[in-house]
Every structure is written in C-alpha cells, then in structure tokens.
Tab-separated table of C-alpha atoms in Angstrom:
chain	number	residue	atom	x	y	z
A	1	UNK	CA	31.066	13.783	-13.137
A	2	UNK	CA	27.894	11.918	-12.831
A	3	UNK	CA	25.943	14.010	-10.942
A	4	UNK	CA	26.662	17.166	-13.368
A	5	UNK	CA	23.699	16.035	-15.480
A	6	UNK	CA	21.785	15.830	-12.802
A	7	UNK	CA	18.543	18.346	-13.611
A	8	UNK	CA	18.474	21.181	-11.515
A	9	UNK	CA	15.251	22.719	-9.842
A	10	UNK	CA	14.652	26.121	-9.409
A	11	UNK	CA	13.779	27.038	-5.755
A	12	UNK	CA	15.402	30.567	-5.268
A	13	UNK	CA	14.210	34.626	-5.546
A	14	UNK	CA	10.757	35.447	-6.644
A	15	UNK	CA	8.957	32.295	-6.135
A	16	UNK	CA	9.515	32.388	-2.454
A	17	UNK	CA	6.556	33.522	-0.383
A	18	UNK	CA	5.826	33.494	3.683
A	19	UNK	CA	2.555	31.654	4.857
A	20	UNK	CA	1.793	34.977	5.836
A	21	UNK	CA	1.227	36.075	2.628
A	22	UNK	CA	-1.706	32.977	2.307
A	23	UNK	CA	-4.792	35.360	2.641
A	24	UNK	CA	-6.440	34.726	6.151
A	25	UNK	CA	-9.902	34.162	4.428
A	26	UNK	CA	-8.641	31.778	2.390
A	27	UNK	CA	-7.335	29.175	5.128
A	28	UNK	CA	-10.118	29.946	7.098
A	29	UNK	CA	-12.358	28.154	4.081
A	30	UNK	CA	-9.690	25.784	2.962
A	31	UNK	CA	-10.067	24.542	6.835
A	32	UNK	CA	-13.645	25.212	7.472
A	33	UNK	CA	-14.699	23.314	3.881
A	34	UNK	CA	-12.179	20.056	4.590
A	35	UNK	CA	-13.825	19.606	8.158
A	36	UNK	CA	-17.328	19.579	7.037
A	37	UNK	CA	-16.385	16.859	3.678
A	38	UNK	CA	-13.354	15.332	5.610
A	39	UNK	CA	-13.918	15.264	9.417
A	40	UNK	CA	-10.245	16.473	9.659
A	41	UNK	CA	-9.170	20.117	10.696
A	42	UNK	CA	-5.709	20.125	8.392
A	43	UNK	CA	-4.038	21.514	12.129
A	44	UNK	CA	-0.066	22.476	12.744
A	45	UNK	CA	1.077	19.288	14.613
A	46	UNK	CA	1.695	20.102	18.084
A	47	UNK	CA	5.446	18.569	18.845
A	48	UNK	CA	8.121	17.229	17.522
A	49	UNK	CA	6.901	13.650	16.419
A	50	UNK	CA	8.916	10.975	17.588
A	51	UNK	CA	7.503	8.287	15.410
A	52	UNK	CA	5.734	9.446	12.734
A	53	UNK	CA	3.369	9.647	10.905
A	54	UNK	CA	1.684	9.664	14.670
A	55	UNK	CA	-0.442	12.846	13.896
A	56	UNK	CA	-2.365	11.259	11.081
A	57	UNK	CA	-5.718	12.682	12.925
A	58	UNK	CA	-4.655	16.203	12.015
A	59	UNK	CA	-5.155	15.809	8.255
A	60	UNK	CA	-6.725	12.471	8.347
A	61	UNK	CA	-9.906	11.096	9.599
A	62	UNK	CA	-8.419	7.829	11.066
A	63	UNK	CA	-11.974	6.694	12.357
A	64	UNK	CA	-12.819	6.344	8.566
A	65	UNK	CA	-12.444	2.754	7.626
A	66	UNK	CA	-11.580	4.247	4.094
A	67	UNK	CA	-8.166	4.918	5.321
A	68	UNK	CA	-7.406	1.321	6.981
A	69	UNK	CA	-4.878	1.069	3.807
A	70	UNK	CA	-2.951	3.973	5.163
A	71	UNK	CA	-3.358	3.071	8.890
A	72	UNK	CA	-2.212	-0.509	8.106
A	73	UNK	CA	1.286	0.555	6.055
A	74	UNK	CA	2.174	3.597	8.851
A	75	UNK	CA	1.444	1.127	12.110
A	76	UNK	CA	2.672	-2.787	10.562
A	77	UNK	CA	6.142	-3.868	10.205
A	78	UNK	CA	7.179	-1.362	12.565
A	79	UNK	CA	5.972	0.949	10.655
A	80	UNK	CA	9.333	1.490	8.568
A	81	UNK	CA	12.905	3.326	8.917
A	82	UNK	CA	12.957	6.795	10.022
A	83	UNK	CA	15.878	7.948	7.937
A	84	UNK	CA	13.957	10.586	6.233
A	85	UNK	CA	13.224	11.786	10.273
A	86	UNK	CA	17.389	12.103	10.645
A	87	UNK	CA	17.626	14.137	6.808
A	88	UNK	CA	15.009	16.180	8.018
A	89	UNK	CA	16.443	17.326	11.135
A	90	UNK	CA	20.074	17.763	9.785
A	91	UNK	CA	18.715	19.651	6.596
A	92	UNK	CA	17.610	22.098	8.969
A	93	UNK	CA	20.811	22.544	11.163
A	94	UNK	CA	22.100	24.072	7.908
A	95	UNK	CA	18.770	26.519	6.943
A	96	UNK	CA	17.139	27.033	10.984
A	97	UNK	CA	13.390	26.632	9.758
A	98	UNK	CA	11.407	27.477	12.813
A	99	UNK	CA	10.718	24.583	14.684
A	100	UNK	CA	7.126	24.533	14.475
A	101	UNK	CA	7.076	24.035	10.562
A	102	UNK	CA	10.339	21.328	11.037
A	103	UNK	CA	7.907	19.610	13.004
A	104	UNK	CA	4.985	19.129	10.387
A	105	UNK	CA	7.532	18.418	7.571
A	106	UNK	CA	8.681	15.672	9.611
A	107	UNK	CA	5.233	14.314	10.023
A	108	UNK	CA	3.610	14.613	6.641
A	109	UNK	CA	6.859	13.851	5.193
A	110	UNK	CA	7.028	10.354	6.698
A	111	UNK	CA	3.740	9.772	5.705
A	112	UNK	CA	3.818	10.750	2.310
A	113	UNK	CA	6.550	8.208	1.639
A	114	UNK	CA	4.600	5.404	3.156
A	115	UNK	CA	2.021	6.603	0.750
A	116	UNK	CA	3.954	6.393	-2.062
A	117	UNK	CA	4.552	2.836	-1.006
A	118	UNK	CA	1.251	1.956	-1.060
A	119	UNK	CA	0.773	2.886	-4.716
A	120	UNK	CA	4.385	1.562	-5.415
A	121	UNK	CA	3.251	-1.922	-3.735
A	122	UNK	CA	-0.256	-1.984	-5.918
A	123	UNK	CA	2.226	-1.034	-9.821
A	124	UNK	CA	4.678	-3.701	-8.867
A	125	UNK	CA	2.363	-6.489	-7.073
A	126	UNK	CA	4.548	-6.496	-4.138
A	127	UNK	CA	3.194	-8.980	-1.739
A	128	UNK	CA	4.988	-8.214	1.692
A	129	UNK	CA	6.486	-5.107	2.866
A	130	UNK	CA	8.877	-4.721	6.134
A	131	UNK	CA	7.826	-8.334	6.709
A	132	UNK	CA	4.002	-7.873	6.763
A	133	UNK	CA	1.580	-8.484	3.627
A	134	UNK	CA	1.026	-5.194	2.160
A	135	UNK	CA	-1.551	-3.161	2.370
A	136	UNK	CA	-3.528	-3.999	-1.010
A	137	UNK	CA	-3.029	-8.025	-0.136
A	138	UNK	CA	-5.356	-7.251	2.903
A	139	UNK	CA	-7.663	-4.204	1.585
A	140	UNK	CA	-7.244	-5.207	-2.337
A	141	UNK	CA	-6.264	-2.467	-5.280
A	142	UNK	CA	-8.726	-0.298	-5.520
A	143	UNK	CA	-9.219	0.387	-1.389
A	144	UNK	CA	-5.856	0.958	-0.974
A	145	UNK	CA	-5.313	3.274	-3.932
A	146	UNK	CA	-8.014	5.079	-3.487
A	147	UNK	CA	-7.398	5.709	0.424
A	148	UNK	CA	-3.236	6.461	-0.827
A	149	UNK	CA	-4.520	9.218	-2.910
A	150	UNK	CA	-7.215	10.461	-0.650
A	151	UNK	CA	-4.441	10.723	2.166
A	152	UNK	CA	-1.818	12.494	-0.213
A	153	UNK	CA	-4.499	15.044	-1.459
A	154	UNK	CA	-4.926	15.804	2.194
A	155	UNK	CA	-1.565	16.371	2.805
A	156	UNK	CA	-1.096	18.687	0.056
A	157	UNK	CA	-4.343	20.240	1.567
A	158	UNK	CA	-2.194	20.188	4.754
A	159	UNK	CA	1.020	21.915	3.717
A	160	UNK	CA	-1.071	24.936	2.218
A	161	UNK	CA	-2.817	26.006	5.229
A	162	UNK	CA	0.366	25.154	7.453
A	163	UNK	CA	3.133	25.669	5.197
A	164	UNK	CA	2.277	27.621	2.504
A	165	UNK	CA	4.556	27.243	-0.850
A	166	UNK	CA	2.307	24.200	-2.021
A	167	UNK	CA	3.687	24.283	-5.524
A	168	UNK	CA	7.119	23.001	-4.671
A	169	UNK	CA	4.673	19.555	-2.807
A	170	UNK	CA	2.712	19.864	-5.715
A	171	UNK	CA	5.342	19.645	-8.351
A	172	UNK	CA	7.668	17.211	-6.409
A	173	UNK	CA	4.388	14.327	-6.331
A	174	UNK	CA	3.898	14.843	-9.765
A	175	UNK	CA	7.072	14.682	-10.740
A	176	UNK	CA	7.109	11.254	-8.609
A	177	UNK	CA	4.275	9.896	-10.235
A	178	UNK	CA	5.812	10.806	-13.580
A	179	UNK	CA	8.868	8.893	-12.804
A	180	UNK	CA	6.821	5.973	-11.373
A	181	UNK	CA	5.068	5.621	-14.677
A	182	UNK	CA	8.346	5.793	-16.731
A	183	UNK	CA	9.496	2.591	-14.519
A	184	UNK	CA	6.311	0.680	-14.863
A	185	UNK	CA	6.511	1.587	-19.039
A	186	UNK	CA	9.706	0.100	-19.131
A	187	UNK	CA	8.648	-2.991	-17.293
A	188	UNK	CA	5.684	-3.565	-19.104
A	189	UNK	CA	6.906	-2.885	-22.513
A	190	UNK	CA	10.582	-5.227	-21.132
A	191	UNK	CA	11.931	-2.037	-22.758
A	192	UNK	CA	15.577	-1.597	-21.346
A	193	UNK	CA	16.307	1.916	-20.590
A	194	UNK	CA	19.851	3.095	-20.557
A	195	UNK	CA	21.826	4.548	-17.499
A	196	UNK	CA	20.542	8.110	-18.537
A	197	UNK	CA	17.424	7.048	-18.361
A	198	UNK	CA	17.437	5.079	-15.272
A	199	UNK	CA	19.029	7.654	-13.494
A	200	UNK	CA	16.353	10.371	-15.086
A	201	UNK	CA	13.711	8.246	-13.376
A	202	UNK	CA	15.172	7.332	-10.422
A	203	UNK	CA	15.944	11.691	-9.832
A	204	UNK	CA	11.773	11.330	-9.829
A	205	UNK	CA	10.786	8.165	-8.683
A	206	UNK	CA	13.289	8.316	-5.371
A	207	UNK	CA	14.816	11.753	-5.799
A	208	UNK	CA	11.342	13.732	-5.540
A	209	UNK	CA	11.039	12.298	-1.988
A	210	UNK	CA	14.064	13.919	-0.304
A	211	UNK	CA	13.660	17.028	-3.000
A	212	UNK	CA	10.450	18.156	-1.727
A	213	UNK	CA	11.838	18.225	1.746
A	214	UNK	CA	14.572	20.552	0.692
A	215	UNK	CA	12.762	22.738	-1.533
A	216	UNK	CA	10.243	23.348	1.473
A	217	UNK	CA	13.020	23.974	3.908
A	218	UNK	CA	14.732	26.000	1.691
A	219	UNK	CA	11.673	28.244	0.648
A	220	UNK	CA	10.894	28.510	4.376
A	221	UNK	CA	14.222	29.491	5.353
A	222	UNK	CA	15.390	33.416	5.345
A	223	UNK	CA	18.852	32.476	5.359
A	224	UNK	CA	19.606	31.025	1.709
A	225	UNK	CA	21.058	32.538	-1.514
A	226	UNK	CA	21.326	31.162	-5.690
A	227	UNK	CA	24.557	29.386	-4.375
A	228	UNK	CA	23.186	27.570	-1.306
A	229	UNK	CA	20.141	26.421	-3.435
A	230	UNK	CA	22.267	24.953	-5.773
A	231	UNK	CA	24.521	22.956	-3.753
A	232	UNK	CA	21.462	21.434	-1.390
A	233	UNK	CA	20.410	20.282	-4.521
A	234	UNK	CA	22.683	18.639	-6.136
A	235	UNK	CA	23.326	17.033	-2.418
A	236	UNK	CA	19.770	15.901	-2.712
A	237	UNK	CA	19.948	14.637	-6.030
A	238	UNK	CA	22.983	12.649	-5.169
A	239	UNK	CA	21.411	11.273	-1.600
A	240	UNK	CA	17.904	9.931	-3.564
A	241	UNK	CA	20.469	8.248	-6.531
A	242	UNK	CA	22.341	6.328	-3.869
A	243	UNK	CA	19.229	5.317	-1.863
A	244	UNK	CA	17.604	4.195	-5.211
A	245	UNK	CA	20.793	2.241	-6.529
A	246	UNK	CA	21.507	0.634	-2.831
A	247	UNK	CA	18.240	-0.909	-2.863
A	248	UNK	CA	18.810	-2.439	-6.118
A	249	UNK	CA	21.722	-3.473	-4.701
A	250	UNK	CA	20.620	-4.652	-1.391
A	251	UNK	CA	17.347	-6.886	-2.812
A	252	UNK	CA	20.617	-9.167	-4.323
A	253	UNK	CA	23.121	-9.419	-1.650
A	254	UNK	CA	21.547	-8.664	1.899
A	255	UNK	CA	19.830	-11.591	3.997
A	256	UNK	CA	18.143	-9.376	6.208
A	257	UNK	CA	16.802	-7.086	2.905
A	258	UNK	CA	15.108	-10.174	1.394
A	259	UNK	CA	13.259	-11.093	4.889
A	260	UNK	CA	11.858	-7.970	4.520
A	261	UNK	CA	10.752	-8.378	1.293
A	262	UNK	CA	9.902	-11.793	1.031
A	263	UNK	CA	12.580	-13.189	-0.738
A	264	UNK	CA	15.650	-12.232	-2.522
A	265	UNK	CA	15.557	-10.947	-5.985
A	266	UNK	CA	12.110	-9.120	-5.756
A	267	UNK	CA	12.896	-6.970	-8.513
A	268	UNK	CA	13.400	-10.260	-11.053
A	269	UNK	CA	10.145	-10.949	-9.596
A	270	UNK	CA	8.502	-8.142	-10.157
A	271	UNK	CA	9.950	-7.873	-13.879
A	272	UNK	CA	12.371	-4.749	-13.049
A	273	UNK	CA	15.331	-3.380	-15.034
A	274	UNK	CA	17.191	-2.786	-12.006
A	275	UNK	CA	20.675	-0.847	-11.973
A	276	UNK	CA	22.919	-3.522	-12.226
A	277	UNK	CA	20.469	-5.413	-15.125
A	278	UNK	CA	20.610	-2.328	-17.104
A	279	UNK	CA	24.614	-2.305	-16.824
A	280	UNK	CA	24.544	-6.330	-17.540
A	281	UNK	CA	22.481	-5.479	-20.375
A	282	UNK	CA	24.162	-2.471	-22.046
A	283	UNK	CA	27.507	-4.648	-21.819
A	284	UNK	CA	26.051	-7.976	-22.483
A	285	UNK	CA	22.897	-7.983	-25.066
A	286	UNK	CA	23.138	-11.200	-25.701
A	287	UNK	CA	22.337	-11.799	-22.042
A	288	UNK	CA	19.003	-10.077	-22.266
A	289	UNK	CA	16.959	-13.322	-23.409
A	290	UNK	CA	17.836	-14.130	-19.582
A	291	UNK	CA	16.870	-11.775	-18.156
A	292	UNK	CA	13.560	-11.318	-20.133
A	293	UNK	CA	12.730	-15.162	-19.614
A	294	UNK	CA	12.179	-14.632	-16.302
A	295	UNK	CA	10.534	-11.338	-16.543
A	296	UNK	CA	7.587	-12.786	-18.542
A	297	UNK	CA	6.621	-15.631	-15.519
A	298	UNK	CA	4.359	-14.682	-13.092
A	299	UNK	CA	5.977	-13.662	-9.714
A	300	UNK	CA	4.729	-17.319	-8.374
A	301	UNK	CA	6.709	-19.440	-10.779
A	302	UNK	CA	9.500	-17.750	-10.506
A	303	UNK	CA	12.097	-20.078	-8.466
A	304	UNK	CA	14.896	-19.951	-6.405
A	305	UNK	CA	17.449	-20.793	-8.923
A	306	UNK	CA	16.089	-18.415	-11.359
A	307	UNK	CA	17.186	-15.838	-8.969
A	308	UNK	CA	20.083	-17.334	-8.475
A	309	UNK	CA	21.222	-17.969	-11.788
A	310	UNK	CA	20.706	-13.912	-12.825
A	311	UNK	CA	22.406	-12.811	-9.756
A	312	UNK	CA	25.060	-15.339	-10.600
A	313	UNK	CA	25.040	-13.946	-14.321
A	314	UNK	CA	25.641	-10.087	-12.872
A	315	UNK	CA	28.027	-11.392	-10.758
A	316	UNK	CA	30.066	-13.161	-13.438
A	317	UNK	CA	30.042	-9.942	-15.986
A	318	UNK	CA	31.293	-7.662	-13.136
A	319	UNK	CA	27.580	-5.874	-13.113
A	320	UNK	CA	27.730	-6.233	-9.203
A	321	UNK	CA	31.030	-5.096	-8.905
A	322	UNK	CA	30.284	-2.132	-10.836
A	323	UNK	CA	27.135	-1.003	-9.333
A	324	UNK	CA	29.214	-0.959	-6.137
A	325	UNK	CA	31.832	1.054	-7.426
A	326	UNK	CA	28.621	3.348	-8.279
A	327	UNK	CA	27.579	3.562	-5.052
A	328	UNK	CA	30.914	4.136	-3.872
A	329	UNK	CA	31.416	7.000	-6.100
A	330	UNK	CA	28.047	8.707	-4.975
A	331	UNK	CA	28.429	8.209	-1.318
A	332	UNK	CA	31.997	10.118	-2.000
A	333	UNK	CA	30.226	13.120	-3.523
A	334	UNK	CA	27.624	13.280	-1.212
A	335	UNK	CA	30.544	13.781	1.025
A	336	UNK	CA	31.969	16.250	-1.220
A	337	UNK	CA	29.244	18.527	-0.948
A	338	UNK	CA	28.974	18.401	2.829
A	339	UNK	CA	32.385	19.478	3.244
A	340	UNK	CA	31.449	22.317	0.579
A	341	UNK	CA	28.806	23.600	2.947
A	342	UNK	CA	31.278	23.457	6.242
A	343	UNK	CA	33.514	25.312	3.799
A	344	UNK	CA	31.111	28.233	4.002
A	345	UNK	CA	31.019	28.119	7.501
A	346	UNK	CA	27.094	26.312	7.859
A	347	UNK	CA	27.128	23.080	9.939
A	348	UNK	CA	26.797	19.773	7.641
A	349	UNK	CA	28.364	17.528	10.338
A	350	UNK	CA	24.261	16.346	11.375
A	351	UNK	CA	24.311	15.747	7.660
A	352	UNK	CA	27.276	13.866	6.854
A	353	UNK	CA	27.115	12.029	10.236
A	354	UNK	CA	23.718	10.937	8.912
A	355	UNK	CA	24.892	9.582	5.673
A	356	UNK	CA	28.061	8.126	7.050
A	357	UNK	CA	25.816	5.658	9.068
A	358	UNK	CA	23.365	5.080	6.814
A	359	UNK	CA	26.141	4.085	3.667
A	360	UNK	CA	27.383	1.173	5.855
A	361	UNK	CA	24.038	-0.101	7.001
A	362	UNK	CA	21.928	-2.875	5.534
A	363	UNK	CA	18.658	-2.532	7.253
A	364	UNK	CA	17.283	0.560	7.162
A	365	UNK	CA	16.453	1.298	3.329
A	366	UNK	CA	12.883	-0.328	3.573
C-alpha cells in the first residue's frame, strides 16, 4: 500500500520523560529570563480555549507591535478552521492526556500552524489568505518573518516549561521547515519531483503539523505501548497526506476555495508542482512546456485562461480523476486504522467522526 513507505518516527520507551523530571531550577530561569527579555511569563493556559490561539499573552507579548504579523493572521479572516481543535480533542479520547496539558496543545498548536502560514505566505508570495491580504502584504517580508519566528521560538520556549518533551516540537518544526525548503527548491529550480518525492515532502511540509500533536500526546500519555505508537502514526501520516493532496485538489475545483484564496489555480500562480501536475507530468512529459510556461510569468500576468487551459489539460489526461481516486484511497485507510484502534477496544469514533466530516467538506482546509 501507499502508506507502507510512509517513514516512521520513533516516539516510544526510553525517550519518554514526565515534566516532572524538568529540574525545578531550571523552569524557574527559563521563566524568570523570558519575562525580563520578552515581557511574557510562558504560563499553562488556564481553560479549554474555545477559539484559539486566544491565549497568545501567555507566551507572547501582544502589546509589542513586533508581533502585529502574528496578531493580524490569528484575528483576520476569521481567524481560520479549527480542524486541528477537533484532531486534538479526539486524539486524546484514545490516550486521556490530562486535561490541563490538552488544553495548551490546543492553544499553541493552533497557533503554530497560523505561524507556519505566515512564513508559507512570505516563500510562495501569497497575496490573500481566508479572504484577507496576508500578513506580509500589510507588515512586508521581513516584519512578518521575523515576528513568525520570534512567536514559534516562544512557543517552543512554551512547551518546555509546560510540557516538557521539547525535542519531539523541536524536531517536528524542523522537519517542517526542511520539507518547506524541498517545495520551494523544486519550484525555483521548475524541477519536477516524482510522487515519492512529493509525498516525502508533503509527510514534512503538512504531515509535521498533525505529527507533533501526536507525538506530544503520546509521550504525555501513560497508557501507550510500541504497537499503539505505531498505528497513531501511520494514522497521522495518512491524515496530513490527504489534507495536503485535498488542497491541491480543492485550489482547482472548489468556488468557495478560490474566494479564499483569491482566485482559482493559486498554485499555477505561485509556480507549484502540485499533486495532480506531478501525475500529468510523469504520464505526459511532453505536457511539461505547459505547465512550465506559465510557471515562469509573474503571478500578475498570469490570466484566467491560463488557469483554465492547465486545469483543462489535467482534466483531459485523467490527472484529476486520479488524484481523486488518491484521495479516495487515503480517506479509506485513514478509516482502516480507526477501526484498528476500536479493534483493541480504545474509542476512535471522536476520530473517525472527525474525518468523516471533514472528507466531504469543501471549506474548511484553509
């Protein structure tokens, strides 16, 4: 199957450790030092937040005007789908994480994605996100990178002295970053990477996002074993491939997708080798002159019927169709491994209820 190349993380045994373990000296500086350089006390967030990230002021100093990027991406637009919120919450019906620590993944875990799309906005020159101009079109490049990467050093500053187990953060954002960079080599180079490759990237680049969400629950939890690990893993893996390959998807065939994004067909905007162009591609070579003729304009001259005329082309070699049948295969293992966890008596239905609604919806992967 697909997903049995999918790389597998280690999360299990030895490497787990309690916060307890965190020498009580040692978050006393961590918290005492970030205060006096950050004006923020890196605290536990109080509640369950109902739409986060609304607790930015506990490892953020939200007065500072050098985080107006962040502010601007987290409150604009609606400030984005909360379907990492629902994975979150049904994750944990299966591992019972005390609630206090559900609650701060939930926070910092919403807001690390909308930092991610901050940088993601700047690499690709996005110009409106969830219907707003993004955040560097207002605050420019360099303000709103700079305040991205001051806000995710925080929260890594944030999950050690609340969380503990700050490698598994750690390695999941560079991991993300490392996919990132594959996807803006290939675009800049308009070198075509093959399905392996794609889907390599996309385990980073999307994957890392719902990965470091299990990891943490999973190192948190007391109630896990090699087998468990495993299967929440390849789960995860499967969940961040669909998300990844539905927007690709989506920015072709849904209205309400391009309304968010400005237009349908970003990625041919933006110069991407999206799913189905790397399937139209590997089937099709000749077609890549297309495909690449478009790449090379700058996002304002590209038209209408340029868009047109590539989705028409995937269309016409079945690219569509199969990128579909893709999706349609991934949703049905993501499935597969829900009904493996019922099998050993832990409760998936959050989890597959969840996904269920999620695979037939067109407006809430933004």
């Amino acid at each position: 199957r697909m997903l049995s190349s999918a790389r597998k993380v280690c999360v299990a045994g030895a490497s787990r450790r309690q916060l307890s373990d965190i020498p009580p000296n040692r978050r006393e500086q961590l918290v005492s030092s970030t205060l006096r350089w950050a004006n923020v006390q890196l605290r536990l967030v109080p509640e369950f937040p109902t739409q986060p990230p609304c607790f930015l002021d506990h490892y953020v100093d939200v007065s500072n005007p050098l985080y107006a990027p962040v502010l601007h991406v987290v409150t604009q637009g609606g400030g984005g789908a909360m379907h990492r919120v629902g994975f979150i919450v049904a994750v944990n019906r299966i591992l019972n994480v005390d609630e206090k620590y559900v609650n701060h993944l939930v926070e910092i875990g919403q807001c690390l994605h909308n930092v991610s799309l901050i940088v993601d906005d700047v690499c690709d020159n996005t110009l409106q996100r969830r219907g707003v101009p993004a955040a560097h079109v207002v605050y420019g490049a360099p303000s709103s990178l700079m305040a991205a990467y001051s806000a995710l050093f925080n929260i890594l500053l944030s999950v050690e002295v609340n969380l503990g187990h700050t490698w598994v953060a750690l390695e999941e954002c560079a991991r993300m970053h490392h996919c990132n960079a594959m996807e803006v080599h290939f675009r800049e180079s308009f070198a075509v990477p093959s399905e392996a490759e794609y889907l390599d990237m996309v385990d980073g680049k999307t994957g890392s996002g719902f990965r470091v969400i299990t990891r943490m629950l999973l190192a948190l939890s007391s109630g896990t074993s090699p087998t468990l690990d495993s299967l929440m893993m390849d789960l995860t893996n499967s969940i961040g491939r669909f998300f990844q390959i539905r927007d690709d998807y989506l920015d072709l065939v849904s209205e309400e997708f391009a309304r968010k994004k400005g237009g349908a067909g970003s990625d041919f905007k933006e110069g991407k080798f999206s799913f189905p162009v790397i399937h139209c591609v590997g089937t099709h070579p000749d077609h890549l002159p297309m495909f690449l003729e478009v790449f090379r304009k700058p996002q304002s001259e590209t038209t209408a019927e340029d868009v047109e005329r590539l989705t028409g082309l995937l269309r016409a070699t079945g690219s569509l169709q199969y990128t579909l049948e893709r999706l349609q295969s991934i949703a049905a293992d993501v499935l597969m491994y829900c009904q493996l966890l019922q099998d050993q008596n832990l409760d998936a239905t959050m989890l597959r209820d969840w996904f269920s609604d999620l695979a037939v919806a067109t407006d809430h992967f933004t």
